[in-house]
Short mmCIF file of C-alpha atoms (C1' of nucleotides) in Angstrom, two decimals:
data_model
loop_
_atom_site.label_atom_id
_atom_site.label_comp_id
_atom_site.label_asym_id
_atom_site.label_seq_id
_atom_site.Cartn_x
_atom_site.Cartn_y
_atom_site.Cartn_z
CA MET A 1 68.69 100.91 130.99
CA GLU A 2 72.17 100.78 129.54
CA CYS A 3 72.84 101.39 125.91
CA LEU A 4 74.06 98.23 124.26
CA THR A 5 75.39 99.96 121.16
CA GLU A 6 77.69 102.27 123.09
CA GLU A 7 79.35 99.40 124.91
CA HIS A 8 79.44 97.37 121.73
CA ILE A 9 81.26 100.07 119.78
CA LYS A 10 83.75 100.39 122.63
CA GLN A 11 84.45 96.68 122.71
CA ARG A 12 84.87 96.43 118.97
CA ALA A 13 87.10 99.49 118.93
CA LYS A 14 89.31 97.83 121.55
CA VAL A 15 89.71 94.81 119.33
CA LEU A 16 90.22 96.81 116.16
CA PHE A 17 92.80 99.11 117.70
CA PHE A 18 94.76 96.93 120.04
CA THR A 19 94.18 93.35 118.90
CA THR A 20 93.98 93.72 115.14
CA GLY A 21 96.40 96.61 115.27
CA ILE A 22 94.62 99.14 113.08
CA LEU A 23 95.71 102.07 115.21
CA ASP A 24 94.92 104.58 112.48
CA ALA A 25 91.43 103.27 111.84
CA SER A 26 89.02 105.84 110.47
CA THR A 27 85.65 106.36 112.09
CA GLN A 28 84.19 104.62 109.06
CA GLU A 29 86.35 101.56 109.67
CA ILE A 30 85.46 101.54 113.35
CA ALA A 31 81.77 101.78 112.52
CA ASP A 32 81.99 99.03 109.90
CA PHE A 33 83.91 96.81 112.28
CA ALA A 34 81.20 97.31 114.88
CA GLY A 35 78.48 96.94 112.28
CA VAL A 36 76.87 100.30 112.96
CA ASN A 37 76.34 103.59 111.20
CA ARG A 38 79.36 105.86 111.24
CA THR A 39 77.48 108.75 112.81
CA LEU A 40 76.83 106.68 115.90
CA VAL A 41 80.48 106.78 116.78
CA ASN A 42 80.23 110.54 116.99
CA TYR A 43 76.87 110.39 118.70
CA TYR A 44 78.16 108.33 121.60
CA PHE A 45 81.74 109.52 121.82
CA ARG A 46 81.72 113.02 120.32
CA SER A 47 85.04 112.53 118.54
CA LYS A 48 87.29 109.74 117.47
CA LYS A 49 90.02 111.04 119.77
CA ASN A 50 87.64 110.83 122.68
CA LEU A 51 86.61 107.27 121.88
CA PHE A 52 90.22 106.27 121.60
CA HIS A 53 91.06 107.92 124.88
CA ILE A 54 88.20 106.21 126.71
CA VAL A 55 89.04 102.80 125.29
CA TYR A 56 92.71 103.24 126.00
CA THR A 57 92.18 104.41 129.55
CA GLU A 58 89.91 101.47 130.30
CA ILE A 59 92.50 98.94 129.18
CA ILE A 60 95.36 100.65 130.97
CA THR A 61 93.37 100.89 134.17
CA GLU A 62 92.44 97.23 134.01
CA MET A 63 96.06 96.27 133.45
CA ARG A 64 97.33 98.51 136.21
CA THR A 65 94.86 97.10 138.69
CA ASN A 66 95.83 93.55 137.91
CA PHE A 67 99.54 94.20 138.13
CA ALA A 68 99.14 96.01 141.42
CA ALA A 69 97.13 93.10 142.81
CA ILE A 70 99.90 90.67 141.93
CA TYR A 71 102.62 92.92 143.34
CA VAL A 72 101.06 92.99 146.79
CA SER A 73 99.39 89.58 146.84
CA ASN A 74 100.02 87.30 149.77
CA VAL A 75 102.08 84.57 148.08
CA THR A 76 105.76 83.69 147.81
CA PHE A 77 108.08 85.75 145.65
CA ARG A 78 108.43 82.92 143.19
CA GLU A 79 104.67 82.58 142.88
CA LYS A 80 104.37 86.29 142.27
CA VAL A 81 106.85 86.09 139.41
CA GLU A 82 104.90 83.19 137.95
CA ALA A 83 101.67 85.16 138.23
CA LEU A 84 103.33 88.12 136.54
CA ILE A 85 104.49 85.94 133.68
CA ASP A 86 101.05 84.43 133.26
CA TYR A 87 99.20 87.71 133.36
CA THR A 88 101.65 89.52 131.11
CA THR A 89 101.37 86.70 128.59
CA GLU A 90 97.60 86.74 128.66
CA PHE A 91 97.40 90.51 128.46
CA ARG A 92 99.89 90.86 125.63
CA GLU A 93 98.20 88.15 123.65
CA THR A 94 94.89 89.94 124.05
CA TYR A 95 96.20 93.40 123.15
CA PRO A 96 99.53 92.95 121.39
CA PHE A 97 99.32 96.44 119.90
CA LEU A 98 98.76 98.38 123.06
CA GLU A 99 102.44 98.83 123.71
CA ILE A 100 103.02 99.79 120.10
CA PHE A 101 100.55 102.58 120.54
CA ASN A 102 102.09 103.60 123.85
CA ILE A 103 105.49 103.92 122.31
CA GLN A 104 104.27 105.91 119.35
CA GLU A 105 102.25 108.25 121.51
CA THR A 106 104.94 108.83 124.07
CA SER A 107 107.18 109.90 121.19
CA LYS A 108 104.81 112.65 120.19
CA LEU A 109 105.32 115.83 122.08
CA ASN A 110 101.66 116.63 122.42
CA ASN A 111 100.87 113.50 124.35
CA ARG A 112 98.25 113.77 127.01
CA LEU A 113 98.86 110.15 127.88
CA GLU A 114 101.16 111.07 130.69
CA THR A 115 98.09 111.60 132.77
CA VAL A 116 96.98 108.06 132.05
CA LEU A 117 100.32 106.36 132.33
CA ARG A 118 101.69 108.34 135.23
CA PRO A 119 99.65 106.66 137.97
CA THR A 120 101.18 103.36 136.86
CA CYS A 121 104.11 104.65 138.79
CA MET A 122 102.50 103.48 141.97
CA GLU A 123 103.42 102.40 145.42
CA GLU A 124 102.72 98.75 144.63
CA THR A 125 105.58 98.75 142.14
CA GLY A 126 107.85 100.26 144.77
CA PHE A 127 106.74 97.62 147.20
CA PHE A 128 107.57 94.83 144.79
CA LEU A 129 110.92 96.40 143.91
CA LYS A 130 111.86 96.25 147.58
CA GLU A 131 110.89 92.60 147.62
CA ILE A 132 113.14 92.01 144.61
CA GLU A 133 115.98 93.71 146.46
CA GLU A 134 115.54 91.41 149.42
CA GLU A 135 115.59 88.35 147.19
CA MET A 136 118.81 89.60 145.68
CA LYS A 137 120.34 89.90 149.12
CA LYS A 138 119.20 86.39 149.92
CA GLY A 139 120.86 85.26 146.69
CA THR A 140 117.70 83.74 145.25
CA ILE A 141 118.12 85.85 142.15
CA PRO A 142 121.19 87.51 140.61
CA ALA A 143 121.98 90.89 142.15
CA TYR A 144 121.57 93.82 139.78
CA GLU A 145 119.55 97.01 139.77
CA PRO A 146 116.16 95.71 140.97
CA ILE A 147 114.44 97.42 138.06
CA ASN A 148 116.48 95.28 135.69
CA PHE A 149 114.81 92.20 137.11
CA LEU A 150 111.44 93.56 136.07
CA ILE A 151 112.77 94.76 132.74
CA ASN A 152 114.14 91.29 132.04
CA LEU A 153 110.85 89.69 132.96
CA MET A 154 108.84 92.04 130.74
CA SER A 155 111.30 91.78 127.88
CA LEU A 156 111.51 87.99 127.84
CA ILE A 157 107.74 87.62 127.92
CA SER A 158 106.33 90.61 126.04
CA PHE A 159 108.78 90.99 123.19
CA PRO A 160 108.27 87.54 121.68
CA ILE A 161 104.51 88.04 121.72
CA VAL A 162 104.54 91.52 120.27
CA MET A 163 107.15 90.50 117.71
CA LYS A 164 105.53 87.22 116.81
CA PRO A 165 104.74 88.08 113.18
CA ILE A 166 108.24 89.47 112.69
CA PHE A 167 109.99 86.51 114.28
CA ARG A 168 107.95 84.16 112.15
CA GLU A 169 109.21 86.02 109.10
CA ILE A 170 112.89 86.26 109.93
CA PHE A 171 113.16 82.76 111.32
CA CYS A 172 111.02 81.25 108.59
CA ILE A 173 108.55 79.72 111.00
CA SER A 174 105.86 78.84 108.52
CA THR A 175 103.26 77.17 110.73
CA GLU A 176 101.53 78.41 113.85
CA GLU A 177 102.24 75.06 115.50
CA GLN A 178 105.97 75.50 115.05
CA TYR A 179 105.86 78.86 116.77
CA GLN A 180 103.74 77.44 119.56
CA ARG A 181 106.26 74.67 120.16
CA ILE A 182 109.03 77.22 120.45
CA TYR A 183 106.94 79.55 122.55
CA ASN A 184 105.59 76.92 124.95
CA GLN A 185 108.94 76.20 126.50
CA ARG A 186 109.49 79.86 127.25
CA LYS A 187 107.67 80.22 130.57
CA GLU A 188 109.74 77.56 132.27
CA MET A 189 112.88 78.83 130.56
CA VAL A 190 112.23 82.39 131.71
CA MET A 191 111.68 81.23 135.27
CA THR A 192 114.98 79.39 135.16
CA ILE A 193 116.76 82.40 133.71
CA LEU A 194 115.34 84.80 136.28
CA PHE A 195 116.07 82.51 139.21
CA ASN A 196 119.77 82.18 138.71
CA ASN A 197 119.44 79.26 136.28
CA VAL A 198 118.38 77.10 139.17
CA ASN A 199 115.31 74.93 138.70
CA GLN A 200 112.64 75.05 141.40
CA MET B 1 126.45 115.08 89.35
CA GLU B 2 124.37 113.68 92.19
CA CYS B 3 121.38 115.49 93.49
CA LEU B 4 121.97 116.57 97.06
CA THR B 5 118.34 117.33 97.78
CA GLU B 6 117.13 113.84 96.93
CA GLU B 7 119.58 112.21 99.31
CA HIS B 8 118.91 114.87 101.90
CA ILE B 9 115.16 114.27 101.87
CA LYS B 10 115.78 110.55 102.20
CA GLN B 11 118.07 110.95 105.20
CA ARG B 12 115.72 113.32 106.95
CA ALA B 13 112.77 111.04 106.25
CA LYS B 14 114.67 108.17 107.85
CA VAL B 15 115.17 110.22 110.98
CA LEU B 16 111.63 111.55 111.05
CA PHE B 17 110.06 108.14 110.53
CA PHE B 18 112.26 105.78 112.45
CA THR B 19 114.18 107.89 114.96
CA THR B 20 111.63 110.51 115.91
CA GLY B 21 108.83 108.03 115.37
CA ILE B 22 106.41 110.10 113.30
CA LEU B 23 105.38 107.13 111.20
CA ASP B 24 102.26 108.88 109.94
CA ALA B 25 104.08 112.02 108.89
CA SER B 26 102.39 113.94 106.10
CA THR B 27 104.38 114.98 103.04
CA GLN B 28 104.22 118.51 104.42
CA GLU B 29 105.83 117.40 107.66
CA ILE B 30 108.50 115.48 105.81
CA ALA B 31 109.25 118.49 103.63
CA ASP B 32 109.36 120.85 106.60
CA PHE B 33 111.61 118.48 108.48
CA ALA B 34 113.96 118.39 105.51
CA GLY B 35 113.62 122.13 104.97
CA VAL B 36 112.38 121.87 101.39
CA ASN B 37 109.24 122.60 99.43
CA ARG B 38 106.61 119.93 99.74
CA THR B 39 106.35 119.35 96.02
CA LEU B 40 109.94 118.20 95.93
CA VAL B 41 109.02 115.10 97.83
CA ASN B 42 106.72 114.14 95.01
CA TYR B 43 109.19 115.29 92.38
CA TYR B 44 111.92 112.97 93.56
CA PHE B 45 109.90 110.09 94.91
CA ARG B 46 106.60 110.21 93.01
CA SER B 47 104.52 109.33 96.06
CA LYS B 48 104.87 109.24 99.80
CA LYS B 49 104.39 105.49 99.80
CA ASN B 50 107.30 105.14 97.42
CA LEU B 51 109.59 107.33 99.51
CA PHE B 52 108.69 105.34 102.56
CA HIS B 53 109.32 102.08 100.79
CA ILE B 54 112.73 103.19 99.54
CA VAL B 55 113.82 104.48 102.92
CA TYR B 56 112.55 101.39 104.66
CA THR B 57 114.22 99.01 102.26
CA GLU B 58 117.55 100.80 102.62
CA ILE B 59 117.54 100.48 106.37
CA ILE B 60 116.40 96.87 106.36
CA THR B 61 119.05 95.93 103.83
CA GLU B 62 121.76 97.63 105.84
CA MET B 63 120.67 95.83 108.98
CA ARG B 64 120.42 92.48 107.25
CA THR B 65 123.88 92.79 105.80
CA ASN B 66 125.41 93.62 109.15
CA PHE B 67 123.67 90.81 110.95
CA ALA B 68 124.69 88.32 108.29
CA ALA B 69 128.30 89.47 108.56
CA ILE B 70 128.32 88.86 112.28
CA TYR B 71 126.65 85.46 111.95
CA VAL B 72 129.39 84.10 109.70
CA SER B 73 132.34 86.12 111.00
CA ASN B 74 135.50 84.28 111.94
CA VAL B 75 135.47 84.75 115.72
CA THR B 76 134.48 82.68 118.73
CA PHE B 77 130.83 82.07 119.54
CA ARG B 78 131.04 84.26 122.59
CA GLU B 79 132.52 87.09 120.56
CA LYS B 80 129.74 86.76 118.01
CA VAL B 81 127.14 87.11 120.72
CA GLU B 82 128.92 90.19 122.01
CA ALA B 83 129.02 91.66 118.52
CA LEU B 84 125.31 90.92 118.11
CA ILE B 85 124.52 92.68 121.36
CA ASP B 86 126.60 95.70 120.38
CA TYR B 87 125.17 96.02 116.90
CA THR B 88 121.59 95.44 118.00
CA THR B 89 122.01 98.11 120.65
CA GLU B 90 123.46 100.60 118.21
CA PHE B 91 120.88 99.87 115.56
CA ARG B 92 117.90 100.06 117.88
CA GLU B 93 119.13 103.28 119.40
CA THR B 94 119.44 104.77 115.92
CA TYR B 95 116.05 103.59 114.68
CA PRO B 96 113.96 102.68 117.71
CA PHE B 97 110.75 102.93 115.70
CA LEU B 98 111.64 100.61 112.87
CA GLU B 99 110.34 97.56 114.66
CA ILE B 100 107.19 99.40 115.63
CA PHE B 101 106.55 100.05 111.99
CA ASN B 102 107.35 96.46 111.07
CA ILE B 103 104.85 95.13 113.53
CA GLN B 104 102.11 97.46 112.43
CA GLU B 105 102.68 96.75 108.77
CA THR B 106 102.86 93.01 109.18
CA SER B 107 99.48 93.22 110.86
CA LYS B 108 97.92 94.81 107.83
CA LEU B 109 96.80 92.32 105.27
CA ASN B 110 97.85 94.38 102.31
CA ASN B 111 101.49 94.39 103.28
CA ARG B 112 104.00 94.20 100.52
CA LEU B 113 106.74 94.18 103.10
CA GLU B 114 107.02 90.44 102.97
CA THR B 115 109.17 90.88 99.93
CA VAL B 116 111.51 93.07 101.92
CA LEU B 117 111.54 91.10 105.12
CA ARG B 118 111.54 87.65 103.61
CA PRO B 119 115.17 87.59 102.48
CA THR B 120 116.11 88.19 106.12
CA CYS B 121 115.31 84.55 106.39
CA MET B 122 118.72 83.74 105.06
CA GLU B 123 121.25 81.02 105.19
CA GLU B 124 123.48 82.98 107.54
CA THR B 125 120.81 82.76 110.21
CA GLY B 126 120.59 79.05 109.66
CA PHE B 127 124.34 78.78 109.94
CA PHE B 128 124.37 80.61 113.25
CA LEU B 129 121.47 78.57 114.58
CA LYS B 130 123.53 75.43 113.99
CA GLU B 131 126.39 77.00 115.89
CA ILE B 132 124.02 77.72 118.77
CA GLU B 133 122.95 74.09 118.74
CA GLU B 134 126.55 72.95 119.02
CA GLU B 135 127.18 75.27 121.95
CA MET B 136 124.13 73.82 123.64
CA LYS B 137 125.52 70.31 123.20
CA LYS B 138 128.85 71.46 124.63
CA GLY B 139 126.92 72.87 127.60
CA THR B 140 128.24 76.39 127.14
CA ILE B 141 124.68 77.70 127.05
CA PRO B 142 121.42 76.26 128.37
CA ALA B 143 119.81 73.77 125.98
CA TYR B 144 116.50 74.93 124.54
CA GLU B 145 115.13 75.45 121.06
CA PRO B 146 118.06 77.24 119.38
CA ILE B 147 115.73 79.97 118.16
CA ASN B 148 114.89 80.79 121.77
CA PHE B 149 118.51 81.73 122.34
CA LEU B 150 118.23 84.36 119.62
CA ILE B 151 114.81 85.45 120.82
CA ASN B 152 116.18 85.93 124.33
CA LEU B 153 119.10 87.91 123.02
CA MET B 154 116.91 90.20 120.91
CA SER B 155 114.32 90.58 123.66
CA LEU B 156 116.75 91.45 126.42
CA ILE B 157 118.51 94.03 124.27
CA SER B 158 115.86 95.50 122.00
CA PHE B 159 112.86 95.72 124.27
CA PRO B 160 114.43 98.02 126.88
CA ILE B 161 115.57 100.38 124.12
CA VAL B 162 112.29 100.46 122.26
CA MET B 163 110.36 100.75 125.51
CA LYS B 164 112.64 103.30 127.08
CA PRO B 165 110.08 106.14 127.26
CA ILE B 166 107.48 103.74 128.66
CA PHE B 167 109.79 102.25 131.26
CA ARG B 168 110.82 105.70 132.36
CA GLU B 169 107.16 106.48 132.94
CA ILE B 170 106.10 103.37 134.81
CA PHE B 171 109.24 103.14 136.92
CA CYS B 172 109.36 106.89 137.55
CA ILE B 173 112.86 107.27 136.21
CA SER B 174 112.94 111.02 135.98
CA THR B 175 116.46 111.67 134.73
CA GLU B 176 118.24 110.36 131.69
CA GLU B 177 121.28 109.62 133.89
CA GLN B 178 119.25 107.30 136.08
CA TYR B 179 118.12 105.30 133.08
CA GLN B 180 121.65 105.16 131.75
CA ARG B 181 122.92 103.78 135.04
CA ILE B 182 120.32 101.06 134.92
CA TYR B 183 120.88 100.39 131.25
CA ASN B 184 124.68 100.35 131.37
CA GLN B 185 124.84 97.21 133.44
CA ARG B 186 122.65 95.35 130.99
CA LYS B 187 125.20 94.18 128.42
CA GLU B 188 127.27 92.32 130.97
CA MET B 189 124.14 91.06 132.65
CA VAL B 190 122.69 89.76 129.39
CA MET B 191 125.94 87.97 128.58
CA THR B 192 125.84 86.30 132.00
CA ILE B 193 122.20 85.33 131.54
CA LEU B 194 122.76 83.89 128.08
CA PHE B 195 125.87 81.98 129.10
CA ASN B 196 124.36 79.93 131.86
CA ASN B 197 124.91 82.60 134.51
CA VAL B 198 128.60 81.90 134.29
CA ASN B 199 130.94 84.87 134.02
CA GLN B 200 133.59 84.83 131.31
"C1'" DA C 1 122.93 136.16 74.54
"C1'" DC C 2 120.68 131.86 74.07
"C1'" DT C 3 119.34 127.34 74.97
"C1'" DC C 4 118.90 123.35 77.46
"C1'" DC C 5 118.60 120.92 81.46
"C1'" DG C 6 117.60 119.69 86.08
"C1'" DT C 7 115.53 121.85 89.94
"C1'" DT C 8 112.14 124.41 92.47
"C1'" DT C 9 107.83 126.77 93.24
"C1'" DG C 10 102.75 128.11 93.81
"C1'" DA C 11 98.35 126.95 92.42
"C1'" DC C 12 95.07 123.51 91.44
"C1'" DA C 13 91.94 119.47 91.50
"C1'" DA C 14 90.79 115.07 93.48
"C1'" DT C 15 90.03 112.66 97.43
"C1'" DA C 16 89.39 111.29 102.14
"C1'" DT C 17 88.02 112.22 106.66
"C1'" DT C 18 86.14 114.65 110.07
"C1'" DG C 19 82.22 116.46 113.08
"C1'" DT C 20 77.49 118.51 112.90
"C1'" DC C 21 72.70 118.88 112.05
"C1'" DA C 22 68.11 118.24 111.02
"C1'" DA C 23 65.06 114.75 110.19
"C1'" DC C 24 63.28 110.29 111.15
"C1'" DA C 25 62.26 105.94 114.02
"C1'" DA C 26 61.47 103.58 118.08
"C1'" DA C 27 60.76 103.06 122.83
"C1'" DA C 28 59.25 104.84 127.39
"C1'" DG C 29 56.53 107.56 130.22
"C1'" DT C 30 52.02 110.02 130.99
"C1'" DA D 1 46.57 108.49 122.27
"C1'" DC D 2 50.16 111.70 123.24
"C1'" DT D 3 54.39 113.39 124.33
"C1'" DT D 4 59.09 113.00 125.59
"C1'" DT D 5 63.29 110.90 125.35
"C1'" DT D 6 66.56 108.06 123.19
"C1'" DG D 7 68.59 106.04 119.27
"C1'" DT D 8 69.59 106.14 114.30
"C1'" DT D 9 70.15 107.84 109.69
"C1'" DG D 10 71.57 110.54 105.38
"C1'" DA D 11 73.21 114.78 103.89
"C1'" DC D 12 76.18 118.52 104.54
"C1'" DA D 13 80.17 121.67 105.33
"C1'" DA D 14 84.84 122.17 106.96
"C1'" DT D 15 89.26 120.53 106.75
"C1'" DA D 16 93.37 118.04 105.56
"C1'" DT D 17 96.10 115.63 102.45
"C1'" DT D 18 97.32 113.94 98.34
"C1'" DG D 19 99.50 114.03 93.55
"C1'" DT D 20 99.87 116.88 89.27
"C1'" DC D 21 101.05 120.63 86.30
"C1'" DA D 22 102.56 124.59 84.23
"C1'" DA D 23 105.47 128.11 85.05
"C1'" DA D 24 109.71 130.12 86.97
"C1'" DC D 25 114.50 129.72 88.24
"C1'" DG D 26 119.47 128.85 87.70
"C1'" DG D 27 123.56 127.06 86.08
"C1'" DA D 28 126.37 124.63 82.19
"C1'" DG D 29 127.35 124.43 77.67
"C1'" DT D 30 127.33 126.70 72.94
#
DNA sequence: ACTCCGTTTGACAATATTGTCAACAAAAGT
DNA sequence: ACTTTTGTTGACAATATTGTCAAACGGAGT
């Protein structure tokens, strides 16, 4: 018999932290957001730090698994890149504040996150980087440091999502529809950019 | 007779907040970092919020001014883009955590930052966007929503800087030199990407 | 020497936030 | 019916952080 409340608090905490972006939420806020008594947060997770760590690890693990699966999947290179774009988009839209937290944490000296992030540095990434290198030799994509291909991909997809509220401010994009129109043409555009400005 | 301490606290706060990335620094931490008594922070700036707001506004204003100057400067389009890349790089390397803070704040409902960010939405940007549109018609750069050109530029330059510690983790880039090697080829690469994959 | 001024300090009170605990409620097992 | 376990609550103590204030300091001007 699983405890519903425990899972419920976890799910709501995920949303509060990484979707809504209240990274410094107090236990009271977390409890309110989950609609439970504050003490329950401590009852199930001992401390706020612990809850945060659990929630964070879960999301990172999920992400890592999905990326790894794409890296080694049995499809063409181009299809892999498309899958990466799609998944990155979906993931970033779900948890736009995860990276924000990552960056802040990594900056702090006393970060124990290394242990969580470190295994991201996995063989699947290496495998895919080799594939990128081959494509560069074939001339399918421009030849640079292979890592820069991935950095470009991440940057062109993630940044606009994470920065959405900022971009809307500085470019005076008043309606959500306007931003969507601008954003919708990005996937195709990014594919074109990555693949040597050659369509299909 | 200017007060040195006031300016000194402000400068150190800038570094602590937006370079080191301790956005949630306590007044004690700020004071320690500036090497002064904690009470002085309140003496000169009334409250922590106020200090933060002053510091933040100063940086934003500086950035805005510089961007605007580039947008309307009397050089070729290509040179403007180069100047934008250079300044963005320099600025982000100086204050990598400014955007992080922006994003977090914009997410909070009670943000008074609008008033600071809003004027970023200035005529100079509009002017440059028109210039981008013309270049697209000329075929110098790929034709998309003009804003996407700027978004691409910002993304390709800013994201790798802001994400540097993360990228080093997930790509296992152990030494600073390694990252520099990868990063150094980016400016030229970004120019090539933006200008239709055509060199010069 | 004295006074005035801006500057600096330590001590204080107000507040917020944390984790714990003992008591209570509800469900499950006997 | 009872006991045991699990879940839930309010109250509490410990801690951290804030802003204020009165007092001390130090130099410039008289």
